[in-house]
Amino acid sequence: MTATEHADRRSVWGLWLRIGISFVILGILLSRIHLGSVLPEGRSAALSVLAIIVGVLAAIGSIALGAFRWKQVFTAFGLSVRYRTLLNHYFAGQFLGNVLPSTIGGDVLRISRATATTGSSEMAFSSVVLERLTGFMALPVLSLAGLVLRPSLLDVRSGRVALLIDVVVIVLLGLILYASGHPRLAGRFAAHDNWMRFIGAVHIGVDRLRRRPRHAAGVLGASLLYQASAMVVLYAAVRMLELPVPATAVLAVGPAVAMLQVLPISLSGLGIREAALVLFLHPFGVTTSQAVALGLIWYGLLLLASLLGAPSFAVGHGTKTPTS
């Protein structure tokens, strides 16, 4: 068996392991659900429909902002790539990542298609890594803003856990960015001809963003808007269920949930997201049934928006666009 076949087999087993973990966690949580306590009595159907519409539109907006952030990264690299092309790639990646269980993640698909678009696998890889890193940087910033706006959350365990997650993620991101930008760490791989050149490409990207603060500010600004729109999706789901959770609390704990659900141990965060919501929303009187339903609705709204990526996914790589 070749090395490629071994890697493919590990990927398949990894996928099934993540699916299994998701189903186990969801099974435990769903066994505690009482459907009668999920939906509020006398709720307005019109308001529920409005919440769904707002949530889906916000999810679509977040994808559009993600593609814009990606374009800002390419601009920092000195590459001019059409926004529409990157938007199609981003939608295709979201469709694969959220809708189709696959051993090939949405980011891998985006790297592949960005390589075909730009003609540089190194720049494609680096752009996706930096786009993801800057997006992740926005999450603890939003969470800390929510805690500042609602400091009483620090009096309960969920608020303190959110703060701990923020601090840990900030430290980890700081270490990653330091290593990526250091010429003697990631920088020494820039001249390599093997797979390590991709690490060097990330170093070049970080260095260029550091030297171009205006471009870096544009990327970080787009990241904040992107993650804020994701919190709007969550708040729309909160309003749909008429849960007693204020917007400032969603801003404080929602990013913490988003940071936990990206752990590569489940399928699209299923199970991890719902368990985290049970923990964080308990102080607001949200039951386990309601928290699990909220997590599934949040994911469902993102799923509906991701379905718009089906045509982009089906079309394929497309043609190479001019870059400069």
mmCIF file of N, CA and C in Angstrom, residues 94-212:
data_model
loop_
_atom_site.group_PDB
_atom_site.id
_atom_site.type_symbol
_atom_site.label_atom_id
_atom_site.label_comp_id
_atom_site.label_asym_id
_atom_site.label_seq_id
_atom_site.Cartn_x
_atom_site.Cartn_y
_atom_site.Cartn_z
ATOM 1 N N GLN A 94 -17.905 26.325 1.565
ATOM 2 C CA GLN A 94 -18.929 26.236 2.601
ATOM 3 C C GLN A 94 -19.886 25.088 2.329
ATOM 4 N N PHE A 95 -20.225 24.884 1.064
ATOM 5 C CA PHE A 95 -21.130 23.787 0.699
ATOM 6 C C PHE A 95 -20.498 22.449 1.042
ATOM 7 N N LEU A 96 -19.232 22.282 0.679
ATOM 8 C CA LEU A 96 -18.550 21.025 0.973
ATOM 9 C C LEU A 96 -18.372 20.832 2.475
ATOM 10 N N GLY A 97 -17.990 21.896 3.174
ATOM 11 C CA GLY A 97 -17.706 21.774 4.602
ATOM 12 C C GLY A 97 -18.938 21.568 5.461
ATOM 13 N N ASN A 98 -20.065 22.198 5.083
ATOM 14 C CA ASN A 98 -21.263 22.150 5.926
ATOM 15 C C ASN A 98 -22.317 21.152 5.469
ATOM 16 N N VAL A 99 -22.362 20.881 4.169
ATOM 17 C CA VAL A 99 -23.450 20.065 3.632
ATOM 18 C C VAL A 99 -23.007 18.640 3.338
ATOM 19 N N LEU A 100 -21.817 18.474 2.761
ATOM 20 C CA LEU A 100 -21.361 17.150 2.332
ATOM 21 C C LEU A 100 -20.299 16.614 3.289
ATOM 22 N N PRO A 101 -20.604 15.559 4.057
ATOM 23 C CA PRO A 101 -19.550 14.930 4.867
ATOM 24 C C PRO A 101 -18.460 14.417 3.941
ATOM 25 N N SER A 102 -17.236 14.850 4.153
ATOM 26 C CA SER A 102 -16.153 14.513 3.234
ATOM 27 C C SER A 102 -14.829 14.484 3.968
ATOM 28 N N THR A 103 -13.895 13.679 3.430
ATOM 29 C CA THR A 103 -12.548 13.673 3.969
ATOM 30 C C THR A 103 -11.767 14.890 3.481
ATOM 31 N N ILE A 104 -12.300 15.588 2.477
ATOM 32 C CA ILE A 104 -11.668 16.802 1.952
ATOM 33 C C ILE A 104 -12.442 17.991 2.493
ATOM 34 N N GLY A 105 -11.839 18.765 3.350
ATOM 35 C CA GLY A 105 -12.528 19.895 3.951
ATOM 36 C C GLY A 105 -12.755 21.025 2.970
ATOM 37 N N GLY A 106 -13.624 21.954 3.372
ATOM 38 C CA GLY A 106 -13.905 23.101 2.525
ATOM 39 C C GLY A 106 -12.680 23.960 2.270
ATOM 40 N N ASP A 107 -11.794 24.066 3.275
ATOM 41 C CA ASP A 107 -10.583 24.867 3.094
ATOM 42 C C ASP A 107 -9.649 24.231 2.067
ATOM 43 N N VAL A 108 -9.579 22.900 2.057
ATOM 44 C CA VAL A 108 -8.740 22.209 1.075
ATOM 45 C C VAL A 108 -9.272 22.466 -0.333
ATOM 46 N N LEU A 109 -10.583 22.457 -0.460
ATOM 47 C CA LEU A 109 -11.191 22.755 -1.766
ATOM 48 C C LEU A 109 -10.861 24.182 -2.190
ATOM 49 N N ARG A 110 -10.936 25.114 -1.244
ATOM 50 C CA ARG A 110 -10.623 26.507 -1.585
ATOM 51 C C ARG A 110 -9.166 26.665 -2.005
ATOM 52 N N ILE A 111 -8.269 25.960 -1.324
ATOM 53 C CA ILE A 111 -6.858 26.018 -1.703
ATOM 54 C C ILE A 111 -6.669 25.485 -3.115
ATOM 55 N N SER A 112 -7.333 24.375 -3.402
ATOM 56 C CA SER A 112 -7.215 23.777 -4.731
ATOM 57 C C SER A 112 -7.706 24.729 -5.817
ATOM 58 N N ARG A 113 -8.847 25.346 -5.579
ATOM 59 C CA ARG A 113 -9.410 26.219 -6.606
ATOM 60 C C ARG A 113 -8.679 27.552 -6.684
ATOM 61 N N ALA A 114 -8.188 28.035 -5.550
ATOM 62 C CA ALA A 114 -7.391 29.265 -5.582
ATOM 63 C C ALA A 114 -6.062 29.023 -6.287
ATOM 64 N N THR A 115 -5.533 27.806 -6.186
ATOM 65 C CA THR A 115 -4.312 27.465 -6.917
ATOM 66 C C THR A 115 -4.557 27.538 -8.415
ATOM 67 N N ALA A 116 -5.701 26.992 -8.854
ATOM 68 C CA ALA A 116 -6.045 27.053 -10.274
ATOM 69 C C ALA A 116 -6.281 28.491 -10.722
ATOM 70 N N THR A 117 -6.786 29.326 -9.827
ATOM 71 C CA THR A 117 -7.084 30.714 -10.166
ATOM 72 C C THR A 117 -5.820 31.561 -10.259
ATOM 73 N N THR A 118 -4.923 31.386 -9.284
ATOM 74 C CA THR A 118 -3.731 32.242 -9.204
ATOM 75 C C THR A 118 -2.491 31.630 -9.832
ATOM 76 N N GLY A 119 -2.483 30.308 -9.977
ATOM 77 C CA GLY A 119 -1.307 29.644 -10.505
ATOM 78 C C GLY A 119 -0.225 29.417 -9.474
ATOM 79 N N SER A 120 -0.500 29.680 -8.204
ATOM 80 C CA SER A 120 0.498 29.514 -7.134
ATOM 81 C C SER A 120 -0.128 28.748 -5.973
ATOM 82 N N SER A 121 0.314 27.513 -5.779
ATOM 83 C CA SER A 121 -0.207 26.717 -4.674
ATOM 84 C C SER A 121 0.247 27.275 -3.329
ATOM 85 N N GLU A 122 1.465 27.862 -3.298
ATOM 86 C CA GLU A 122 1.967 28.425 -2.049
ATOM 87 C C GLU A 122 1.124 29.615 -1.600
ATOM 88 N N MET A 123 0.833 30.532 -2.532
ATOM 89 C CA MET A 123 0.037 31.697 -2.186
ATOM 90 C C MET A 123 -1.398 31.305 -1.838
ATOM 91 N N ALA A 124 -1.925 30.299 -2.539
ATOM 92 C CA ALA A 124 -3.283 29.832 -2.247
ATOM 93 C C ALA A 124 -3.357 29.269 -0.828
ATOM 94 N N PHE A 125 -2.383 28.431 -0.480
ATOM 95 C CA PHE A 125 -2.336 27.847 0.855
ATOM 96 C C PHE A 125 -2.182 28.933 1.915
ATOM 97 N N SER A 126 -1.249 29.828 1.699
ATOM 98 C CA SER A 126 -0.986 30.887 2.671
ATOM 99 C C SER A 126 -2.193 31.792 2.843
ATOM 100 N N SER A 127 -2.884 32.104 1.742
ATOM 101 C CA SER A 127 -4.038 33.007 1.829
ATOM 102 C C SER A 127 -5.152 32.411 2.674
ATOM 103 N N VAL A 128 -5.403 31.110 2.516
ATOM 104 C CA VAL A 128 -6.469 30.463 3.282
ATOM 105 C C VAL A 128 -6.081 30.371 4.753
ATOM 106 N N VAL A 129 -4.814 30.044 5.036
ATOM 107 C CA VAL A 129 -4.357 29.966 6.425
ATOM 108 C C VAL A 129 -4.499 31.319 7.119
ATOM 109 N N LEU A 130 -4.036 32.385 6.452
ATOM 110 C CA LEU A 130 -4.109 33.711 7.058
ATOM 111 C C LEU A 130 -5.544 34.206 7.157
ATOM 112 N N GLU A 131 -6.356 33.862 6.170
ATOM 113 C CA GLU A 131 -7.770 34.251 6.232
ATOM 114 C C GLU A 131 -8.447 33.595 7.432
ATOM 115 N N ARG A 132 -8.117 32.345 7.685
ATOM 116 C CA ARG A 132 -8.664 31.633 8.832
ATOM 117 C C ARG A 132 -8.130 32.204 10.150
ATOM 118 N N LEU A 133 -6.823 32.457 10.193
ATOM 119 C CA LEU A 133 -6.212 32.968 11.427
ATOM 120 C C LEU A 133 -6.792 34.321 11.811
ATOM 121 N N THR A 134 -6.910 35.225 10.835
ATOM 122 C CA THR A 134 -7.451 36.549 11.148
ATOM 123 C C THR A 134 -8.916 36.461 11.552
ATOM 124 N N GLY A 135 -9.646 35.513 10.947
ATOM 125 C CA GLY A 135 -11.033 35.314 11.354
ATOM 126 C C GLY A 135 -11.125 34.829 12.786
ATOM 127 N N PHE A 136 -10.203 33.943 13.157
ATOM 128 C CA PHE A 136 -10.196 33.427 14.517
ATOM 129 C C PHE A 136 -9.804 34.498 15.519
ATOM 130 N N MET A 137 -8.946 35.431 15.086
ATOM 131 C CA MET A 137 -8.521 36.516 15.981
ATOM 132 C C MET A 137 -9.696 37.393 16.386
ATOM 133 N N ALA A 138 -10.691 37.507 15.512
ATOM 134 C CA ALA A 138 -11.834 38.374 15.793
ATOM 135 C C ALA A 138 -12.747 37.805 16.875
ATOM 136 N N LEU A 139 -12.754 36.488 17.035
ATOM 137 C CA LEU A 139 -13.680 35.862 17.984
ATOM 138 C C LEU A 139 -13.420 36.266 19.437
ATOM 139 N N PRO A 140 -12.199 36.147 19.960
ATOM 140 C CA PRO A 140 -11.993 36.584 21.352
ATOM 141 C C PRO A 140 -12.197 38.085 21.531
ATOM 142 N N VAL A 141 -11.947 38.865 20.480
ATOM 143 C CA VAL A 141 -12.170 40.313 20.571
ATOM 144 C C VAL A 141 -13.661 40.595 20.777
ATOM 145 N N LEU A 142 -14.503 39.938 20.001
ATOM 146 C CA LEU A 142 -15.949 40.124 20.143
ATOM 147 C C LEU A 142 -16.440 39.621 21.496
ATOM 148 N N SER A 143 -15.915 38.474 21.912
ATOM 149 C CA SER A 143 -16.323 37.918 23.204
ATOM 150 C C SER A 143 -15.948 38.846 24.357
ATOM 151 N N LEU A 144 -14.737 39.382 24.320
ATOM 152 C CA LEU A 144 -14.304 40.317 25.367
ATOM 153 C C LEU A 144 -15.153 41.584 25.353
ATOM 154 N N ALA A 145 -15.544 42.043 24.145
ATOM 155 C CA ALA A 145 -16.426 43.211 24.046
ATOM 156 C C ALA A 145 -17.768 42.922 24.707
ATOM 157 N N GLY A 146 -18.276 41.710 24.498
ATOM 158 C CA GLY A 146 -19.531 41.327 25.142
ATOM 159 C C GLY A 146 -19.410 41.276 26.650
ATOM 160 N N LEU A 147 -18.284 40.790 27.148
ATOM 161 C CA LEU A 147 -18.068 40.727 28.601
ATOM 162 C C LEU A 147 -17.930 42.128 29.200
ATOM 163 N N VAL A 148 -17.349 43.045 28.449
ATOM 164 C CA VAL A 148 -17.239 44.431 28.916
ATOM 165 C C VAL A 148 -18.616 45.069 28.983
ATOM 166 N N LEU A 149 -19.439 44.795 27.974
ATOM 167 C CA LEU A 149 -20.788 45.359 27.938
ATOM 168 C C LEU A 149 -21.701 44.725 28.987
ATOM 169 N N ARG A 150 -21.397 43.476 29.363
ATOM 170 C CA ARG A 150 -22.200 42.785 30.370
ATOM 171 C C ARG A 150 -21.272 42.142 31.409
ATOM 172 N N PRO A 151 -20.642 42.955 32.254
ATOM 173 C CA PRO A 151 -19.657 42.432 33.223
ATOM 174 C C PRO A 151 -20.249 41.480 34.259
ATOM 175 N N SER A 152 -21.562 41.518 34.446
ATOM 176 C CA SER A 152 -22.187 40.621 35.424
ATOM 177 C C SER A 152 -22.007 39.153 35.035
ATOM 178 N N LEU A 153 -21.692 38.889 33.766
ATOM 179 C CA LEU A 153 -21.473 37.511 33.329
ATOM 180 C C LEU A 153 -20.272 36.885 34.024
ATOM 181 N N LEU A 154 -19.330 37.721 34.452
ATOM 182 C CA LEU A 154 -18.139 37.197 35.123
ATOM 183 C C LEU A 154 -18.456 36.681 36.520
ATOM 184 N N ASP A 155 -19.669 36.937 36.998
ATOM 185 C CA ASP A 155 -20.077 36.439 38.310
ATOM 186 C C ASP A 155 -20.564 34.987 38.238
ATOM 187 N N VAL A 156 -20.775 34.478 37.018
ATOM 188 C CA VAL A 156 -21.238 33.104 36.852
ATOM 189 C C VAL A 156 -20.172 32.293 36.122
ATOM 190 N N ARG A 157 -20.269 30.976 36.254
ATOM 191 C CA ARG A 157 -19.234 30.106 35.709
ATOM 192 C C ARG A 157 -19.108 30.228 34.195
ATOM 193 N N SER A 158 -20.227 30.335 33.499
ATOM 194 C CA SER A 158 -20.166 30.375 32.039
ATOM 195 C C SER A 158 -19.391 31.590 31.540
ATOM 196 N N GLY A 159 -19.558 32.731 32.218
ATOM 197 C CA GLY A 159 -18.827 33.923 31.834
ATOM 198 C C GLY A 159 -17.332 33.772 32.071
ATOM 199 N N ARG A 160 -16.987 33.140 33.177
ATOM 200 C CA ARG A 160 -15.565 32.938 33.481
ATOM 201 C C ARG A 160 -14.936 31.933 32.524
ATOM 202 N N VAL A 161 -15.705 30.928 32.127
ATOM 203 C CA VAL A 161 -15.212 29.955 31.152
ATOM 204 C C VAL A 161 -14.985 30.633 29.798
ATOM 205 N N ALA A 162 -15.915 31.510 29.412
ATOM 206 C CA ALA A 162 -15.758 32.252 28.153
ATOM 207 C C ALA A 162 -14.490 33.105 28.198
ATOM 208 N N LEU A 163 -14.248 33.768 29.341
ATOM 209 C CA LEU A 163 -13.046 34.593 29.491
ATOM 210 C C LEU A 163 -11.789 33.735 29.398
ATOM 211 N N LEU A 164 -11.818 32.561 30.027
ATOM 212 C CA LEU A 164 -10.666 31.657 29.979
ATOM 213 C C LEU A 164 -10.370 31.228 28.542
ATOM 214 N N ILE A 165 -11.425 30.893 27.794
ATOM 215 C CA ILE A 165 -11.255 30.489 26.393
ATOM 216 C C ILE A 165 -10.663 31.640 25.589
ATOM 217 N N ASP A 166 -11.154 32.854 25.844
ATOM 218 C CA ASP A 166 -10.622 34.030 25.138
ATOM 219 C C ASP A 166 -9.121 34.179 25.373
ATOM 220 N N VAL A 167 -8.724 34.076 26.633
ATOM 221 C CA VAL A 167 -7.316 34.267 26.980
ATOM 222 C C VAL A 167 -6.452 33.174 26.352
ATOM 223 N N VAL A 168 -6.897 31.922 26.447
ATOM 224 C CA VAL A 168 -6.129 30.806 25.890
ATOM 225 C C VAL A 168 -5.963 30.962 24.386
ATOM 226 N N VAL A 169 -7.044 31.326 23.697
ATOM 227 C CA VAL A 169 -6.985 31.477 22.241
ATOM 228 C C VAL A 169 -6.074 32.642 21.848
ATOM 229 N N ILE A 170 -6.151 33.750 22.583
ATOM 230 C CA ILE A 170 -5.285 34.897 22.286
ATOM 231 C C ILE A 170 -3.816 34.508 22.439
ATOM 232 N N VAL A 171 -3.500 33.769 23.507
ATOM 233 C CA VAL A 171 -2.111 33.337 23.723
ATOM 234 C C VAL A 171 -1.662 32.408 22.600
ATOM 235 N N LEU A 172 -2.501 31.442 22.242
ATOM 236 C CA LEU A 172 -2.143 30.493 21.183
ATOM 237 C C LEU A 172 -1.962 31.204 19.846
ATOM 238 N N LEU A 173 -2.868 32.126 19.542
ATOM 239 C CA LEU A 173 -2.743 32.871 18.289
ATOM 240 C C LEU A 173 -1.486 33.727 18.281
ATOM 241 N N GLY A 174 -1.172 34.307 19.427
ATOM 242 C CA GLY A 174 0.049 35.096 19.523
ATOM 243 C C GLY A 174 1.284 34.261 19.245
ATOM 244 N N LEU A 175 1.325 33.049 19.801
ATOM 245 C CA LEU A 175 2.456 32.157 19.568
ATOM 246 C C LEU A 175 2.543 31.737 18.104
ATOM 247 N N ILE A 176 1.370 31.447 17.505
ATOM 248 C CA ILE A 176 1.350 31.039 16.096
ATOM 249 C C ILE A 176 1.829 32.169 15.197
ATOM 250 N N LEU A 177 1.338 33.376 15.452
ATOM 251 C CA LEU A 177 1.740 34.520 14.627
ATOM 252 C C LEU A 177 3.218 34.853 14.827
ATOM 253 N N TYR A 178 3.698 34.704 16.069
ATOM 254 C CA TYR A 178 5.121 34.969 16.326
ATOM 255 C C TYR A 178 5.988 33.975 15.553
ATOM 256 N N ALA A 179 5.620 32.698 15.644
ATOM 257 C CA ALA A 179 6.389 31.675 14.938
ATOM 258 C C ALA A 179 6.287 31.848 13.432
ATOM 259 N N SER A 180 5.096 32.219 12.952
ATOM 260 C CA SER A 180 4.891 32.387 11.509
ATOM 261 C C SER A 180 5.669 33.579 10.973
ATOM 262 N N GLY A 181 5.782 34.641 11.766
ATOM 263 C CA GLY A 181 6.451 35.846 11.293
ATOM 264 C C GLY A 181 7.934 35.895 11.556
ATOM 265 N N HIS A 182 8.454 34.945 12.352
ATOM 266 C CA HIS A 182 9.872 34.984 12.718
ATOM 267 C C HIS A 182 10.717 34.415 11.574
ATOM 268 N N PRO A 183 11.734 35.157 11.127
ATOM 269 C CA PRO A 183 12.555 34.686 10.002
ATOM 270 C C PRO A 183 13.344 33.412 10.295
ATOM 271 N N ARG A 184 13.643 33.155 11.584
ATOM 272 C CA ARG A 184 14.420 31.962 11.915
ATOM 273 C C ARG A 184 13.535 30.754 12.229
ATOM 274 N N LEU A 185 12.230 30.961 12.289
ATOM 275 C CA LEU A 185 11.308 29.854 12.531
ATOM 276 C C LEU A 185 10.624 29.481 11.216
ATOM 277 N N ALA A 186 9.474 30.065 10.945
ATOM 278 C CA ALA A 186 8.790 29.749 9.683
ATOM 279 C C ALA A 186 9.538 30.320 8.488
ATOM 280 N N GLY A 187 10.236 31.439 8.693
ATOM 281 C CA GLY A 187 10.912 32.102 7.581
ATOM 282 C C GLY A 187 11.989 31.264 6.930
ATOM 283 N N ARG A 188 12.607 30.358 7.680
ATOM 284 C CA ARG A 188 13.704 29.581 7.111
ATOM 285 C C ARG A 188 13.232 28.534 6.115
ATOM 286 N N PHE A 189 11.900 28.333 6.028
ATOM 287 C CA PHE A 189 11.372 27.360 5.070
ATOM 288 C C PHE A 189 10.979 28.002 3.739
ATOM 289 N N ALA A 190 11.122 29.318 3.638
ATOM 290 C CA ALA A 190 10.654 30.022 2.438
ATOM 291 C C ALA A 190 11.386 29.582 1.179
ATOM 292 N N ALA A 191 12.649 29.202 1.316
ATOM 293 C CA ALA A 191 13.444 28.837 0.131
ATOM 294 C C ALA A 191 13.416 27.341 -0.157
ATOM 295 N N HIS A 192 12.677 26.560 0.620
ATOM 296 C CA HIS A 192 12.636 25.114 0.413
ATOM 297 C C HIS A 192 11.829 24.768 -0.834
ATOM 298 N N ASP A 193 12.160 23.622 -1.444
ATOM 299 C CA ASP A 193 11.439 23.156 -2.621
ATOM 300 C C ASP A 193 10.421 22.073 -2.292
ATOM 301 N N ASN A 194 10.466 21.528 -1.073
ATOM 302 C CA ASN A 194 9.517 20.479 -0.707
ATOM 303 C C ASN A 194 8.281 21.090 -0.064
ATOM 304 N N TRP A 195 7.488 20.252 0.628
ATOM 305 C CA TRP A 195 6.228 20.721 1.203
ATOM 306 C C TRP A 195 6.436 21.820 2.247
ATOM 307 N N MET A 196 7.638 21.926 2.809
ATOM 308 C CA MET A 196 7.897 22.951 3.814
ATOM 309 C C MET A 196 7.820 24.368 3.251
ATOM 310 N N ARG A 197 7.838 24.493 1.926
ATOM 311 C CA ARG A 197 7.734 25.826 1.324
ATOM 312 C C ARG A 197 6.386 26.467 1.640
ATOM 313 N N PHE A 198 5.391 25.647 1.956
ATOM 314 C CA PHE A 198 4.081 26.198 2.303
ATOM 315 C C PHE A 198 4.144 26.933 3.645
ATOM 316 N N ILE A 199 4.952 26.403 4.588
ATOM 317 C CA ILE A 199 5.170 27.109 5.857
ATOM 318 C C ILE A 199 5.854 28.440 5.583
ATOM 319 N N GLY A 200 6.836 28.403 4.674
ATOM 320 C CA GLY A 200 7.516 29.632 4.291
ATOM 321 C C GLY A 200 6.587 30.632 3.651
ATOM 322 N N ALA A 201 5.605 30.152 2.891
ATOM 323 C CA ALA A 201 4.637 31.049 2.259
ATOM 324 C C ALA A 201 3.774 31.748 3.297
ATOM 325 N N VAL A 202 3.415 31.029 4.368
ATOM 326 C CA VAL A 202 2.649 31.658 5.456
ATOM 327 C C VAL A 202 3.499 32.748 6.101
ATOM 328 N N HIS A 203 4.793 32.478 6.285
ATOM 329 C CA HIS A 203 5.703 33.492 6.848
ATOM 330 C C HIS A 203 5.714 34.748 5.975
ATOM 331 N N ILE A 204 5.800 34.558 4.665
ATOM 332 C CA ILE A 204 5.821 35.708 3.754
ATOM 333 C C ILE A 204 4.534 36.511 3.886
ATOM 334 N N GLY A 205 3.404 35.796 3.991
ATOM 335 C CA GLY A 205 2.124 36.495 4.136
ATOM 336 C C GLY A 205 2.033 37.291 5.417
ATOM 337 N N VAL A 206 2.450 36.683 6.543
ATOM 338 C CA VAL A 206 2.425 37.386 7.830
ATOM 339 C C VAL A 206 3.342 38.597 7.785
ATOM 340 N N ASP A 207 4.519 38.427 7.189
ATOM 341 C CA ASP A 207 5.478 39.526 7.104
ATOM 342 C C ASP A 207 4.924 40.684 6.272
ATOM 343 N N ARG A 208 4.234 40.347 5.183
ATOM 344 C CA ARG A 208 3.674 41.402 4.336
ATOM 345 C C ARG A 208 2.539 42.141 5.046
ATOM 346 N N LEU A 209 1.718 41.421 5.789
ATOM 347 C CA LEU A 209 0.651 42.078 6.545
ATOM 348 C C LEU A 209 1.243 42.991 7.623
ATOM 349 N N ARG A 210 2.325 42.543 8.232
ATOM 350 C CA ARG A 210 2.975 43.353 9.274
ATOM 351 C C ARG A 210 3.561 44.632 8.692
ATOM 352 N N ARG A 211 4.072 44.538 7.465
ATOM 353 C CA ARG A 211 4.685 45.697 6.825
ATOM 354 C C ARG A 211 3.662 46.614 6.155
ATOM 355 N N ARG A 212 2.427 46.115 6.038
ATOM 356 C CA ARG A 212 1.373 46.904 5.407
ATOM 357 C C ARG A 212 0.194 47.029 6.378
#
